[in-house]
Coordinates of C-alpha atoms in Angstrom, one line a residue:
Chain M
M10 CA -10.5 11.1 26.4
L11 CA -9.0 13.7 25.5
V12 CA -7.2 14.4 21.3
K13 CA -4.3 14.7 23.7
E14 CA -3.8 11.3 25.9
A15 CA -5.2 9.5 22.5
L16 CA -2.2 10.7 20.5
D17 CA -0.4 10.3 23.7
K18 CA -1.0 6.7 24.0
Y19 CA -0.9 5.2 20.4
G20 CA 1.8 7.8 19.2
K21 CA 2.0 10.8 17.1
T22 CA 3.3 9.7 14.1
P23 CA 1.5 9.1 10.7
D24 CA 1.1 5.5 11.2
K25 CA -0.2 5.7 14.6
L26 CA -2.9 8.6 13.3
I27 CA -5.7 6.5 12.2
G28 CA -5.4 3.9 15.5
A29 CA -5.3 7.0 17.6
M30 CA -8.6 8.8 15.7
L31 CA -10.6 5.1 16.4
A32 CA -9.4 5.0 19.8
Y33 CA -9.8 8.6 20.6
Q34 CA -13.7 8.3 19.0
K35 CA -14.5 5.5 20.9
S36 CA -14.1 6.9 23.7
T37 CA -16.6 10.2 22.5
L38 CA -20.0 9.5 24.0
C39 CA -21.8 10.0 20.0
N40 CA -19.1 8.6 18.9
Y41 CA -17.7 10.4 15.9
L42 CA -15.2 13.2 15.3
T43 CA -16.2 17.4 15.3
E44 CA -14.5 19.4 13.0
E45 CA -12.2 20.6 15.9
D46 CA -11.0 17.7 16.9
I47 CA -9.8 17.6 13.6
K48 CA -7.6 20.5 14.4
E49 CA -6.8 19.4 17.8
F50 CA -5.4 16.4 15.9
A51 CA -3.7 18.1 13.3
K52 CA -2.0 20.8 16.0
E53 CA -1.0 17.8 18.1
T54 CA 0.9 15.8 15.8
K55 CA 1.7 19.1 13.1
I56 CA 0.3 16.4 10.3
P57 CA -1.7 19.3 8.1
E58 CA -5.6 19.1 8.8
S59 CA -6.7 18.4 5.7
R60 CA -4.6 14.9 5.6
I61 CA -6.9 14.3 8.6
Y62 CA -10.1 15.3 7.6
S63 CA -9.1 13.2 4.0
I64 CA -8.6 10.2 7.1
A65 CA -12.0 11.1 8.3
S66 CA -14.7 11.4 5.8
F67 CA -12.4 7.9 3.9
Y68 CA -13.0 5.2 6.3
S69 CA -15.9 3.7 7.4
L70 CA -15.2 3.2 11.0
L71 CA -14.8 6.6 11.3
S72 CA -17.8 9.4 11.2
M73 CA -17.7 13.3 11.1
K74 CA -21.9 13.3 11.8
E75 CA -23.7 12.1 15.3
R76 CA -24.3 8.5 15.6
G77 CA -24.9 6.6 18.3
K78 CA -23.7 4.6 22.1
Y79 CA -24.2 1.8 19.9
I80 CA -23.5 1.3 16.3
V81 CA -25.4 -1.7 14.6
M82 CA -23.8 -2.8 11.6
V83 CA -25.4 -4.4 9.1
C84 CA -24.2 -6.8 6.2
Y85 CA -25.4 -4.9 3.1
D86 CA -23.6 -8.0 0.8
V87 CA -25.2 -10.5 -1.4
P88 CA -24.8 -14.1 1.3
C89 CA -26.7 -12.0 3.5
Y90 CA -29.3 -10.1 1.1
I91 CA -30.2 -13.5 -0.3
N92 CA -30.4 -15.2 2.8
G93 CA -33.3 -12.3 4.4
S94 CA -30.8 -9.5 5.3
V95 CA -33.9 -7.1 4.3
N96 CA -36.0 -8.2 6.9
V97 CA -33.6 -7.8 9.3
V98 CA -33.4 -4.4 8.4
N99 CA -37.3 -3.8 8.0
E100 CA -37.2 -4.3 11.5
L101 CA -34.7 -2.8 12.8
E102 CA -35.9 0.7 11.7
K103 CA -39.9 -0.9 13.0
I104 CA -38.7 -1.5 16.3
L105 CA -36.3 1.5 16.5
E106 CA -38.5 4.1 14.7
I107 CA -36.3 5.5 12.9
K108 CA -34.4 4.8 9.1
M109 CA -31.1 3.5 7.8
G110 CA -28.6 5.6 8.6
Q111 CA -29.8 7.4 11.9
T112 CA -29.9 7.9 15.2
T113 CA -32.9 7.2 17.6
T114 CA -33.8 10.2 19.5
D115 CA -32.2 8.9 22.8
K116 CA -28.8 8.9 21.4
L117 CA -29.0 4.5 21.8
F118 CA -28.7 2.8 18.6
T119 CA -27.2 4.4 15.4
I120 CA -27.5 1.5 12.0
E121 CA -25.6 1.7 9.3
Y122 CA -24.4 -1.0 6.4
S123 CA -21.4 -2.7 6.1
S124 CA -19.4 -4.7 4.2
C125 CA -19.4 -8.1 4.3
L126 CA -19.0 -9.0 8.3
G127 CA -17.2 -12.0 7.4
C128 CA -20.4 -14.8 8.8
C129 CA -21.3 -15.2 5.9
D130 CA -21.8 -19.0 7.2
K131 CA -24.2 -17.5 9.7
A132 CA -26.0 -15.2 6.8
P133 CA -27.7 -13.2 7.4
A134 CA -25.6 -10.9 10.3
L135 CA -25.3 -7.7 12.2
Q136 CA -22.0 -6.5 14.6
I137 CA -22.6 -4.5 17.4
G138 CA -19.5 -3.4 18.8
A139 CA -17.1 -6.3 18.9
T140 CA -20.6 -9.3 19.2
L141 CA -21.1 -10.6 15.8
Y142 CA -24.7 -11.7 16.0
G143 CA -25.6 -14.7 12.5
N144 CA -28.2 -16.2 11.8
L145 CA -30.9 -13.2 12.5
T146 CA -34.8 -13.3 12.2
P147 CA -36.4 -10.7 12.8
E148 CA -38.4 -12.6 15.5
K149 CA -34.8 -12.5 17.6
I150 CA -34.0 -8.5 16.9
S151 CA -36.0 -7.5 19.5
S152 CA -34.1 -9.5 22.2
I153 CA -30.3 -8.3 21.0
L154 CA -31.5 -4.7 21.2
S155 CA -32.8 -5.4 24.3
T156 CA -29.5 -6.1 25.5
Y157 CA -28.4 -2.3 25.1
R158 CA -30.8 -1.6 27.0
G159 CA -29.9 -0.1 30.7
K160 CA -26.5 -1.8 29.4
K161 CA -24.2 -0.1 32.5
D162 CA -21.5 1.9 30.5
E163 CA -18.2 -0.9 29.7
Chain X
M19 CA -3.8 -37.1 -10.2
S20 CA -6.8 -38.8 -10.3
N21 CA -7.0 -39.8 -5.8
I22 CA -7.8 -35.9 -4.7
E23 CA -9.3 -36.4 -1.3
I24 CA -12.3 -33.3 -1.1
T25 CA -11.4 -32.5 3.0
K26 CA -8.0 -32.3 3.6
N27 CA -6.9 -31.2 7.4
I28 CA -3.9 -29.8 7.5
L29 CA -4.3 -25.9 8.0
T30 CA -7.3 -26.8 9.7
A31 CA -6.4 -30.2 11.6
R32 CA -5.8 -27.9 15.2
F33 CA -8.9 -25.7 14.9
D34 CA -10.9 -26.6 17.6
A35 CA -8.8 -29.2 19.1
I36 CA -6.7 -25.9 21.1
N37 CA -7.3 -23.2 22.5
P38 CA -6.0 -20.4 20.1
D39 CA -5.4 -18.4 23.1
S40 CA -3.1 -20.7 24.9
I41 CA 0.5 -21.2 23.4
D42 CA 1.4 -24.4 25.3
E43 CA -1.5 -26.2 23.7
Y44 CA -0.4 -25.3 19.8
I45 CA 3.4 -26.5 21.1
S46 CA 2.6 -29.9 21.9
H47 CA 0.3 -30.0 18.3
N48 CA 4.3 -29.4 16.7
G49 CA 3.4 -25.7 17.3
Y50 CA 6.8 -23.7 16.8
S51 CA 8.8 -26.9 14.8
A52 CA 8.8 -25.8 11.8
L53 CA 10.4 -22.4 13.4
K54 CA 12.9 -24.8 14.9
K55 CA 14.2 -26.8 11.7
S56 CA 13.8 -23.8 10.0
L57 CA 16.7 -21.1 11.7
L58 CA 19.6 -24.7 11.0
K59 CA 19.0 -23.6 7.4
T60 CA 19.8 -20.6 5.1
G61 CA 17.6 -18.4 3.7
E62 CA 17.9 -19.3 0.2
E63 CA 17.3 -23.4 1.8
I64 CA 14.1 -21.8 3.0
I65 CA 13.0 -20.2 -0.4
N66 CA 14.7 -23.0 -2.5
D67 CA 11.3 -25.7 -0.3
I68 CA 8.3 -22.7 -0.8
K69 CA 9.6 -22.7 -4.7
T70 CA 9.6 -26.6 -4.6
S71 CA 6.4 -26.7 -2.5
N72 CA 4.3 -24.3 -5.6
L73 CA 2.3 -23.5 -3.3
R74 CA 0.8 -19.9 -4.4
G75 CA -0.3 -16.7 -3.1
R76 CA -4.1 -17.3 -1.2
G77 CA -5.3 -13.9 -1.0
G78 CA -6.6 -14.5 -4.4
A79 CA -4.0 -14.0 -6.9
A80 CA -2.1 -17.2 -7.1
F81 CA 0.9 -15.4 -7.1
P82 CA 4.2 -18.2 -6.3
T83 CA 4.6 -17.6 -2.7
G84 CA 8.6 -18.3 -3.8
I85 CA 8.7 -16.8 -5.9
K86 CA 7.9 -13.2 -4.4
M87 CA 10.2 -14.4 -1.6
E88 CA 12.8 -14.5 -3.4
A89 CA 12.5 -11.3 -5.1
V90 CA 12.5 -10.1 -1.4
L91 CA 15.3 -11.7 -0.4
K92 CA 17.8 -9.3 -3.7
A93 CA 16.1 -6.4 -3.7
Y94 CA 17.9 -3.7 -2.9
G95 CA 16.4 -1.5 -0.2
S96 CA 16.8 -1.0 3.9
P97 CA 15.0 -1.9 6.4
K98 CA 12.5 -4.1 4.4
Y99 CA 9.5 -5.3 6.0
I100 CA 6.7 -7.8 6.0
I101 CA 3.2 -7.8 5.8
C102 CA 0.8 -9.8 6.8
N103 CA -2.9 -8.7 5.2
A104 CA -5.5 -10.4 7.1
D105 CA -7.9 -7.7 6.2
E106 CA -9.9 -9.6 4.5
G107 CA -13.3 -8.0 3.1
E108 CA -14.0 -9.6 -0.4
P109 CA -18.3 -10.1 0.5
G110 CA -18.3 -14.3 1.0
N111 CA -15.2 -15.2 2.6
F112 CA -14.5 -15.2 6.1
K113 CA -11.2 -18.1 6.5
D114 CA -8.7 -15.7 7.9
R115 CA -11.3 -14.6 10.2
Y116 CA -11.6 -18.0 10.9
L117 CA -7.6 -18.8 11.1
M118 CA -7.1 -15.8 13.6
E119 CA -9.5 -16.8 15.8
K120 CA -8.7 -20.9 16.1
D121 CA -4.8 -20.9 15.4
P122 CA -2.7 -17.8 15.7
H123 CA 0.2 -19.1 16.6
Q124 CA 0.4 -21.0 13.0
I125 CA 0.1 -17.3 11.2
I126 CA 2.7 -15.8 13.4
E127 CA 5.0 -19.1 13.0
G128 CA 4.3 -18.9 9.3
I129 CA 5.6 -14.6 9.2
I130 CA 8.3 -16.0 11.2
I131 CA 10.1 -17.9 8.8
C132 CA 9.7 -16.0 6.1
A133 CA 11.2 -13.0 7.2
Y134 CA 14.5 -15.3 8.5
A135 CA 14.3 -16.7 4.8
T136 CA 14.5 -12.4 3.3
D137 CA 16.7 -11.9 6.8
I138 CA 13.8 -8.7 7.7
K139 CA 13.5 -7.4 10.7
H140 CA 10.0 -5.7 11.0
G141 CA 6.5 -7.1 10.3
Y142 CA 3.0 -5.9 10.7
I143 CA -0.5 -8.3 10.8
F144 CA -3.2 -5.9 9.2
I145 CA -6.7 -7.0 9.7
R146 CA -9.8 -4.5 9.2
G147 CA -11.2 -2.5 11.8
E148 CA -14.1 -4.8 12.1
Y149 CA -12.1 -7.9 13.6
I150 CA -12.5 -7.0 17.0
N151 CA -12.2 -10.4 18.7
A152 CA -9.2 -11.7 15.8
I153 CA -8.1 -8.4 16.7
N154 CA -7.3 -9.2 20.6
I155 CA -6.7 -12.6 19.8
M156 CA -3.1 -12.2 18.1
R157 CA -2.4 -9.3 19.9
K158 CA -1.7 -12.2 22.9
A159 CA -1.0 -14.6 21.1
L160 CA 2.2 -12.5 19.4
E161 CA 3.0 -11.1 23.3
Q162 CA 2.6 -15.2 24.0
A163 CA 5.4 -15.5 21.2
R164 CA 7.9 -12.7 22.7
V165 CA 7.6 -14.4 26.4
K166 CA 8.5 -17.6 24.8
G167 CA 11.2 -16.2 22.6
Y168 CA 9.5 -16.2 19.2
L169 CA 9.7 -13.1 18.8
G170 CA 11.8 -10.7 20.2
D171 CA 15.6 -9.6 20.4
N172 CA 18.0 -12.4 19.3
I173 CA 15.3 -15.3 18.3
L174 CA 15.6 -18.9 20.0
D175 CA 19.8 -17.4 20.3
S176 CA 19.7 -17.9 16.7
G177 CA 21.0 -14.5 16.6
Y178 CA 18.2 -13.5 13.9
S179 CA 15.6 -10.5 15.5
F180 CA 12.2 -10.1 14.8
D181 CA 8.7 -8.8 16.2
I182 CA 5.1 -8.7 14.4
E183 CA 3.0 -5.3 14.6
I184 CA -0.7 -5.3 14.6
Y185 CA -2.2 -3.0 12.5
T186 CA -6.2 -2.0 12.4
G187 CA -8.1 -0.7 9.3
A188 CA -11.3 1.7 9.7
G189 CA -13.4 0.5 7.6
S190 CA -12.5 -0.1 4.1
Y191 CA -12.6 -2.4 1.1
V192 CA -9.7 -1.1 -1.0
C193 CA -7.2 -1.7 2.1
G194 CA -7.1 -5.4 0.7
E195 CA -5.1 -4.2 -2.5
E196 CA -1.3 -4.4 -1.6
F197 CA -0.8 -0.7 -2.5
A198 CA -4.0 1.0 -0.2
L199 CA -2.9 -1.2 2.6
L200 CA 1.3 0.6 2.6
V201 CA -0.1 3.9 2.2
T202 CA -2.9 2.8 5.3
I203 CA 0.2 1.8 7.0
E204 CA 1.6 4.7 6.1
G205 CA -1.3 6.9 7.5
K206 CA -2.8 8.2 4.3
P207 CA -6.4 7.9 3.1
G208 CA -6.6 4.1 1.4
R209 CA -5.9 5.4 -2.4
S210 CA -3.8 2.2 -4.8
T211 CA -1.3 3.5 -7.1
Y212 CA 0.4 1.9 -10.3
K213 CA 2.4 -1.2 -11.1
P214 CA 4.9 -1.4 -11.4
P215 CA 7.4 -0.5 -9.3
F216 CA 5.8 -4.4 -7.4
P217 CA 6.0 -3.7 -3.3
T218 CA 8.4 -6.2 -3.5
T219 CA 11.6 -3.5 -4.6
S220 CA 9.4 -0.3 -3.3
G221 CA 7.2 -1.2 -0.5
L222 CA 6.1 0.4 2.5
Y223 CA 8.1 3.2 2.8
N224 CA 9.6 3.0 -1.0
K225 CA 10.7 -0.3 0.7
P226 CA 11.5 -3.4 -0.3
T227 CA 8.1 -5.3 1.1
Q228 CA 6.6 -9.2 1.4
I229 CA 3.2 -8.8 1.7
N230 CA 1.0 -12.7 1.4
N231 CA -2.5 -13.1 2.6
V232 CA -2.3 -14.7 6.1
E233 CA -3.5 -18.9 4.8
T234 CA -0.4 -18.2 2.4
F235 CA 1.3 -17.5 5.6
C236 CA 0.0 -20.3 7.1
N237 CA 1.3 -22.9 4.7
I238 CA 4.9 -22.1 5.4
P239 CA 5.4 -23.9 8.7
H240 CA 3.3 -27.0 7.0
I241 CA 6.0 -26.9 3.8
I242 CA 8.8 -26.9 5.9
N243 CA 7.8 -29.4 7.9
M244 CA 6.9 -32.2 5.3
G245 CA 9.4 -30.6 2.7
G246 CA 8.3 -29.0 -0.1
E247 CA 8.2 -32.4 -2.3
E248 CA 5.9 -33.9 -0.3
F249 CA 3.9 -30.7 -0.6
S250 CA 3.8 -30.4 -3.7
K251 CA 2.0 -34.0 -4.0
I252 CA -1.0 -32.7 -2.6
G253 CA -3.4 -30.6 -4.7
T254 CA -2.6 -31.0 -9.0
S255 CA 0.5 -30.2 -10.9
S256 CA -0.4 -26.7 -11.1
S257 CA -2.0 -25.9 -7.7
T258 CA -0.7 -27.5 -4.8
G259 CA -2.3 -28.2 -1.2
T260 CA -5.1 -27.6 -0.1
K261 CA -7.9 -24.2 0.0
L262 CA -10.3 -23.6 2.5
I263 CA -13.4 -22.5 1.0
S264 CA -15.7 -20.1 2.8
L265 CA -19.5 -21.8 1.8
S266 CA -22.7 -19.3 2.2
G267 CA -25.5 -18.8 -0.5
N268 CA -28.3 -20.5 -0.5
I269 CA -27.0 -24.2 1.0
I270 CA -28.0 -26.6 3.1
S271 CA -24.2 -26.1 5.5
P272 CA -22.0 -23.4 5.0
G273 CA -19.4 -23.2 6.3
L274 CA -16.3 -23.0 6.4
Y275 CA -13.8 -26.0 4.7
E276 CA -10.2 -26.7 3.8
V277 CA -10.2 -29.2 0.4
E278 CA -7.9 -30.9 -1.6
L279 CA -7.0 -27.9 -5.2
G280 CA -8.6 -30.6 -7.4
T281 CA -12.1 -30.9 -5.9
S282 CA -14.8 -29.5 -8.0
I283 CA -16.8 -27.1 -7.0
R284 CA -19.9 -29.3 -7.6
D285 CA -18.2 -31.6 -5.4
I286 CA -18.0 -29.4 -2.3
I287 CA -21.7 -27.8 -2.9
N288 CA -22.3 -31.7 -3.3
K289 CA -21.0 -33.4 -0.5
L290 CA -19.8 -30.3 2.1
G291 CA -23.0 -28.2 2.3
N292 CA -24.8 -30.8 1.2
G293 CA -26.2 -29.1 -0.9
I294 CA -29.9 -26.9 -1.9
P295 CA -32.2 -26.5 0.8
N296 CA -36.1 -26.1 0.4
N297 CA -35.6 -28.9 -3.0
R298 CA -34.6 -25.4 -4.8
K299 CA -32.4 -25.9 -8.6
I300 CA -29.1 -24.1 -8.5
K301 CA -29.0 -21.2 -10.9
M302 CA -26.1 -19.8 -10.4
V303 CA -22.3 -19.7 -8.1
Q304 CA -20.4 -17.0 -6.9
I305 CA -16.0 -17.8 -6.5
G306 CA -14.2 -16.1 -4.8
G307 CA -16.6 -13.1 -4.0
A308 CA -17.9 -10.1 -4.9
S309 CA -14.7 -9.7 -7.5
G310 CA -14.8 -13.1 -8.2
P311 CA -16.2 -14.6 -11.8
I312 CA -20.9 -15.5 -11.7
I313 CA -21.2 -19.8 -13.4
P314 CA -24.4 -21.3 -14.3
E315 CA -25.1 -24.9 -12.8
N316 CA -23.7 -26.6 -16.1
M317 CA -20.3 -25.4 -15.1
L318 CA -19.6 -26.8 -11.5
D319 CA -18.1 -29.5 -12.2
I320 CA -15.2 -27.4 -12.7
K321 CA -12.2 -28.7 -10.3
L322 CA -10.4 -25.9 -8.1
D323 CA -7.0 -25.7 -10.5
T324 CA -5.3 -22.8 -11.9
K325 CA -4.5 -24.0 -15.0
E326 CA -8.1 -25.3 -16.2
M327 CA -10.1 -22.5 -14.1
K328 CA -8.3 -20.1 -16.3
K329 CA -8.4 -22.0 -19.7
L330 CA -12.4 -20.7 -19.8
D331 CA -11.0 -17.2 -18.2
L332 CA -11.9 -17.7 -14.5
C333 CA -10.6 -18.2 -11.0
F334 CA -11.2 -19.2 -8.1
G335 CA -9.8 -16.3 -6.1
S336 CA -9.7 -16.1 -2.2
G337 CA -12.1 -19.5 -2.7
A338 CA -14.8 -18.2 -1.8
I339 CA -17.8 -20.0 -3.6
I340 CA -21.8 -18.2 -2.8
V341 CA -24.4 -20.5 -3.6
M342 CA -27.6 -18.7 -5.9
D343 CA -30.4 -21.4 -5.5
D344 CA -33.6 -20.4 -8.6
R345 CA -35.9 -17.1 -7.5
I346 CA -33.1 -15.6 -7.3
D347 CA -32.9 -12.6 -10.2
V348 CA -29.6 -12.3 -11.6
L349 CA -29.9 -8.3 -12.3
D350 CA -31.1 -7.5 -8.7
I351 CA -28.1 -9.6 -7.2
L352 CA -25.1 -7.3 -9.8
K353 CA -26.7 -3.6 -8.8
R354 CA -26.1 -5.3 -5.2
I355 CA -22.4 -6.3 -6.0
T356 CA -21.8 -3.2 -7.7
E357 CA -23.4 -1.4 -5.3
F358 CA -21.0 -2.5 -3.2
F359 CA -17.6 -2.0 -5.6
H360 CA -19.5 1.8 -6.1
H361 CA -19.3 2.4 -2.0
E362 CA -15.6 1.2 -2.1
S363 CA -14.0 2.5 -4.7
C364 CA -11.4 5.1 -3.5
G365 CA -12.3 7.7 -6.1
K366 CA -8.6 8.2 -7.1
C367 CA -8.9 6.8 -11.4
T368 CA -11.5 8.2 -13.0
P369 CA -12.1 4.7 -14.9
C370 CA -13.1 2.9 -11.4
R371 CA -14.8 5.8 -10.0
E372 CA -16.9 7.0 -12.8
G373 CA -17.1 3.3 -14.7
L374 CA -19.4 2.5 -11.4
T375 CA -21.8 5.2 -11.4
Q376 CA -22.5 4.4 -14.7
M377 CA -22.5 0.5 -14.6
L378 CA -25.3 1.6 -11.9
I379 CA -27.5 4.0 -14.1
L380 CA -27.2 2.0 -16.6
L381 CA -28.2 -2.0 -14.6
D382 CA -31.4 0.6 -13.4
R383 CA -31.9 0.7 -16.8
F384 CA -32.8 -3.0 -17.5
T385 CA -34.3 -3.2 -13.7
D386 CA -36.5 -0.7 -14.5
G387 CA -37.3 -2.5 -18.0
I388 CA -36.0 0.5 -19.6
A389 CA -33.0 -0.8 -21.5
T390 CA -32.3 -0.2 -25.9
T391 CA -29.6 -2.0 -27.3
N392 CA -27.2 0.9 -27.5
D393 CA -27.4 0.9 -23.7
L394 CA -26.7 -3.2 -23.9
A395 CA -23.3 -2.1 -26.2
L396 CA -22.4 0.9 -23.8
L397 CA -22.4 -1.1 -20.7
E398 CA -19.9 -3.8 -22.5
I399 CA -17.0 -1.0 -23.4
L400 CA -17.9 0.6 -20.2
M401 CA -17.5 -2.7 -18.7
E402 CA -14.2 -3.8 -20.8
T403 CA -12.5 0.1 -19.8
M404 CA -12.7 -0.4 -16.4
N405 CA -10.7 -4.1 -16.0
Q406 CA -8.1 -2.2 -19.3
A407 CA -7.8 1.2 -17.0
S408 CA -8.6 0.8 -13.8
I409 CA -5.6 1.2 -11.7
C410 CA -5.9 -1.0 -9.7
G411 CA -7.7 -4.4 -8.6
L412 CA -10.6 -3.6 -7.1
G413 CA -11.9 -1.4 -10.4
Q414 CA -10.1 -4.1 -12.9
A415 CA -12.2 -6.7 -11.2
A416 CA -15.8 -4.6 -10.2
P417 CA -17.3 -5.8 -13.5
I418 CA -16.2 -8.9 -14.1
A419 CA -19.5 -11.0 -12.1
T420 CA -21.6 -8.9 -14.3
Q421 CA -18.8 -10.1 -17.5
K422 CA -19.5 -13.4 -16.8
V423 CA -23.7 -13.2 -16.7
L424 CA -23.3 -11.3 -19.4
E425 CA -21.3 -14.9 -20.9
Y426 CA -23.3 -17.1 -19.0
F427 CA -27.1 -15.8 -18.5
R428 CA -27.3 -13.0 -21.5
E429 CA -30.3 -14.0 -21.9
E430 CA -31.1 -12.2 -18.5
F431 CA -30.0 -9.0 -20.4
T432 CA -31.6 -9.3 -23.9
N433 CA -34.7 -9.9 -22.5
K434 CA -35.0 -6.7 -20.4
I435 CA -34.5 -4.8 -23.3
C436 CA -37.9 -3.2 -24.2
S437 CA -36.3 -0.9 -27.9
T438 CA -33.6 -1.4 -30.7
D439 CA -32.0 1.3 -31.1
S440 CA -31.6 2.4 -35.4

C-alpha cells in the first residue's frame, strides 16, 4: 500500500489521519513509518510534517523504529504481573534470543510491553495481531510462536 | 435497602444467550424495543426518566447522566456530538470489551436513545486500537442497524436522523480522558486541556458534546423499558442500578460479574470470586484500576456505594477489583503502577510529567534501602502537588494508590527508612 492509497481509502482530513497511518503501517513489511513516510503524509494531507511526526511518536501502536512482522504485545500491568507475566517475558526472550523491545534477526517477531490488554481475567496475557492469548505459562509460549512461523500472508 | 442481590443480570442478561453477530437475535430478546418507545417521547421526557433513575456515569467519575444530558440539550451551538467512550485501558478493567463483544446492539441502542433525546445527529464510538475483535463486532453491528433502519436517515419513520462512526485509538491510555479523546478524533496527539469549559458546552470541534462510558449507555434501554422510578429501586439510594465488576489478581474465579450496587467487596471476592487460591490470605485490594485506591483486608466490608465510600475518600471507579495476596510486595506493586502512569503521561503539564519521574526516583530510594525521613516528606508533598495541579485526571489520580498505601500501610514505607535527617 502507498501512503496515497491509504489516504484515499480513509480520507485526507485530520480526523482520518491516525486511521490512515495505522493502516499504512500495517501494510509495510516491518510495521513502522519511515521519515519519508512522514513527509509523504504531510505532503498529501497538507498537514504540517511536525504534527504528523508528533502523532507517530505519541501513540504506542505507531512506531518509527523498524519492527518485525508480528508484534508480540505482553501486558505490563499489575493483574498480569502478579500472575507471573515476568516468567512469560523471560521465556519469550529465551526462545526468540532477543530482549524486550527488540526484533528477531529474521524480522519475524518484535516483543513489546503493552499497557493493560483488557484480559485480566485470563492473566497473564499477550496479544499478537487480533488474537489474545491468556492464562499463559512459560510452557505455552513455544507453541504459540510456532503457529506464526511459516504462516502464509493473511 | 437491605435486600441487595449479589448477582443481578441486567446488562449481562443476553450474554451468551444471543449471537452478538445477529441483530435478529438481539431484537427477539426485547432489543430495540426501548428505542421504539423513546421515539414516541420528547427529549425532555427521556432525560427526566434518566434523571429519575439516578443513573451515574460508569466510567469512573460517577457524574449523574441525566444532568449531563440536560446540559448538552440546553447548550448553545451546532452541530452537537455524542461519543461513546470505549477506550478502555484502565489496568484491571475488561468490562467494556465484554459488553462490545457479547452484546453490541445494547450499546448502540443506548447511544441512539441519548442522541435522540438531546437532538444530536452525529455520533462516534471511540474504541481503543488494541481491541481489534470488538472493533470488528461493533462495525458489523452498526451496519446491521443501518439496514434495519435504526440508524441513518429518518429512523423508523420518526423524522429523526442519526448515524454513528467508529473511531479507533492508536494506543494511549490518556485518550480515555475526555479532552484527550476529543483532540485525538480531531487528529492530534492525545493531550488534555484545562476544564472548564466542559465538553457538554465546548467539546469536539468546540461544539457541545455528550461523552459517556460504554456501560453507561448500556443502562439506557433498561431505564426506558422499566421506567426511571423502577430502576432507582435497584441498588442503594445514592448508587442505583448494577455495576459490572472486573475481578482479577490472586483470586480463584476471576471474571466479569454484574452485581447490584450496595454489594460489599468482601462478598464479591468470596461469593463470586470463590476466595484466594493456595490458602493464602488477602493482603490488599486495589479498587477501580491503576488509578484507584489500595485498601487492606480489614476494610473489605465496605459496600459499592458512592456516598459510603466517599466518607473514607474512596470510590469504586470503573469497577475493577484487583486482589493481592500476602506474598505481594506493596512497594513493588506501587512502582509498577507508577511506571504505567509515567509511560502513559502525555507530558503536557509539569506536575504530571516531572512528578511521575520524581515519584519513581523516590520509590527507588525506598526499595534500594537508602531512603530518609526527608524522602518520605518530599514524596507526600510531591503527590499532593500532582493531585492539585495536574490538568487532567491522569496526573491527579496517578499518586492515589501510593497515597492510600501511605494511609493504610504506612509501615511499609517507614520500615524502609535507613536514616533520619537532622
